Tab-separated table of C-alpha atoms in Angstrom:
chain	number	residue	atom	x	y	z
A	1	MET	CA	11.834	75.155	-11.512
A	2	ASP	CA	13.197	71.729	-10.692
A	3	ARG	CA	11.052	70.165	-13.425
A	4	LEU	CA	12.209	72.695	-16.019
A	5	ALA	CA	15.851	72.140	-15.125
A	6	GLU	CA	15.343	68.393	-15.302
A	7	ARG	CA	13.638	68.626	-18.710
A	8	LEU	CA	16.548	70.703	-20.003
A	9	GLY	CA	19.141	68.393	-18.495
A	10	VAL	CA	20.777	71.037	-16.287
A	11	GLY	CA	20.873	71.751	-12.577
A	12	THR	CA	18.648	74.389	-11.025
A	13	ARG	CA	21.622	76.557	-10.053
A	14	HIS	CA	22.907	76.497	-13.626
A	15	LEU	CA	19.437	77.297	-14.962
A	16	THR	CA	19.200	80.259	-12.593
A	17	ARG	CA	22.602	81.497	-13.791
A	18	LEU	CA	21.518	81.165	-17.433
A	19	PHE	CA	18.365	83.183	-16.781
A	20	ALA	CA	20.402	85.867	-15.001
A	21	ARG	CA	23.011	86.025	-17.770
A	22	HIS	CA	20.656	86.055	-20.744
A	23	LEU	CA	17.452	87.597	-19.388
A	24	ASP	CA	18.761	89.610	-16.429
A	25	ALA	CA	16.012	88.054	-14.309
A	26	SER	CA	15.311	84.949	-12.286
A	27	PRO	CA	13.025	82.210	-13.592
A	28	LEU	CA	10.406	83.275	-11.037
A	29	GLN	CA	10.558	86.891	-12.242
A	30	VAL	CA	10.097	85.744	-15.834
A	31	ALA	CA	7.144	83.544	-14.855
A	32	LEU	CA	5.513	86.431	-12.965
A	33	SER	CA	6.042	88.741	-15.921
A	34	LEU	CA	4.354	86.250	-18.252
A	35	ARG	CA	1.417	85.868	-15.856
A	36	VAL	CA	0.950	89.641	-15.630
A	37	GLN	CA	1.127	90.023	-19.423
A	38	ARG	CA	-1.482	87.286	-19.847
A	39	ALA	CA	-3.733	88.915	-17.242
A	40	LYS	CA	-3.439	92.339	-18.887
A	41	ARG	CA	-4.344	90.818	-22.249
A	42	LEU	CA	-7.403	89.093	-20.767
A	43	LEU	CA	-8.476	92.265	-18.976
A	44	ASP	CA	-8.219	94.179	-22.235
A	45	THR	CA	-9.859	91.654	-24.528
A	46	SER	CA	-12.484	89.890	-22.420
A	47	ASP	CA	-15.285	90.540	-20.001
A	48	LEU	CA	-14.200	87.716	-17.689
A	49	PRO	CA	-14.545	88.347	-13.956
A	50	ILE	CA	-11.302	89.302	-12.220
A	51	ALA	CA	-11.205	85.915	-10.457
A	52	ALA	CA	-11.377	84.095	-13.805
A	53	VAL	CA	-8.630	86.327	-15.221
A	54	ALA	CA	-6.414	85.495	-12.232
A	55	GLU	CA	-7.041	81.782	-12.626
A	56	ARG	CA	-6.490	81.712	-16.387
A	57	SER	CA	-3.325	83.781	-16.036
A	58	GLY	CA	-1.771	81.280	-13.660
A	59	PHE	CA	-2.127	83.181	-10.393
A	60	SER	CA	-3.048	81.111	-7.361
A	61	SER	CA	-5.507	83.776	-6.183
A	62	VAL	CA	-6.973	87.188	-7.004
A	63	ARG	CA	-5.015	88.577	-4.076
A	64	ARG	CA	-1.693	87.454	-5.567
A	65	MET	CA	-2.596	88.949	-8.934
A	66	SER	CA	-3.622	92.228	-7.289
A	67	THR	CA	-0.358	92.319	-5.339
A	68	ALA	CA	1.667	91.762	-8.521
A	69	PHE	CA	-0.188	94.559	-10.338
A	70	ALA	CA	0.221	96.901	-7.359
A	71	GLN	CA	3.962	96.235	-7.184
A	72	LEU	CA	4.529	96.630	-10.923
A	73	TYR	CA	2.087	99.406	-11.794
A	74	GLY	CA	0.859	100.896	-8.529
A	75	ARG	CA	-2.723	100.158	-9.612
A	76	PRO	CA	-5.145	97.257	-9.248
A	77	PRO	CA	-6.023	95.019	-12.200
A	78	SER	CA	-9.469	96.621	-12.423
A	79	ALA	CA	-7.845	99.940	-13.376
A	80	PHE	CA	-6.661	98.350	-16.611
A	81	ARG	CA	-10.129	97.112	-17.427
A	82	LYS	CA	-11.727	100.515	-16.827
A	83	ARG	CA	-9.370	102.188	-19.233
A	84	SER	CA	-10.059	99.473	-21.786
A	85	CYS	CA	-13.825	99.948	-21.418
A	86	GLU	CA	-13.483	103.713	-21.812
A	87	ARG	CA	-11.605	103.233	-25.096
A	88	ARG	CA	-14.263	100.866	-26.446
A	89	PHE	CA	-17.093	103.295	-25.756
A	90	ALA	CA	-15.304	106.528	-26.631
A	91	VAL	CA	-16.934	108.567	-29.337
A	92	GLY	CA	-14.380	109.460	-31.922
């Protein structure tokens, strides 16, 4: 966050206030949301192992990604992949 504030030429407290005012979230919440969106996209569109999805999405570990999914959706990341696989192989 310090680097982003520095690049933008503002202080970290001001940057946090701007995020809260305009996005109704902290910079960390926005970053987590982007990581989860990226992970969901990879789970839906690739056959990468869960560990590779976590790494490419910016999570420091599979455990952290699983925790984020559990908090947001009440399900593990693998639940999103299963549903995706079922759609691909459904007979219509």
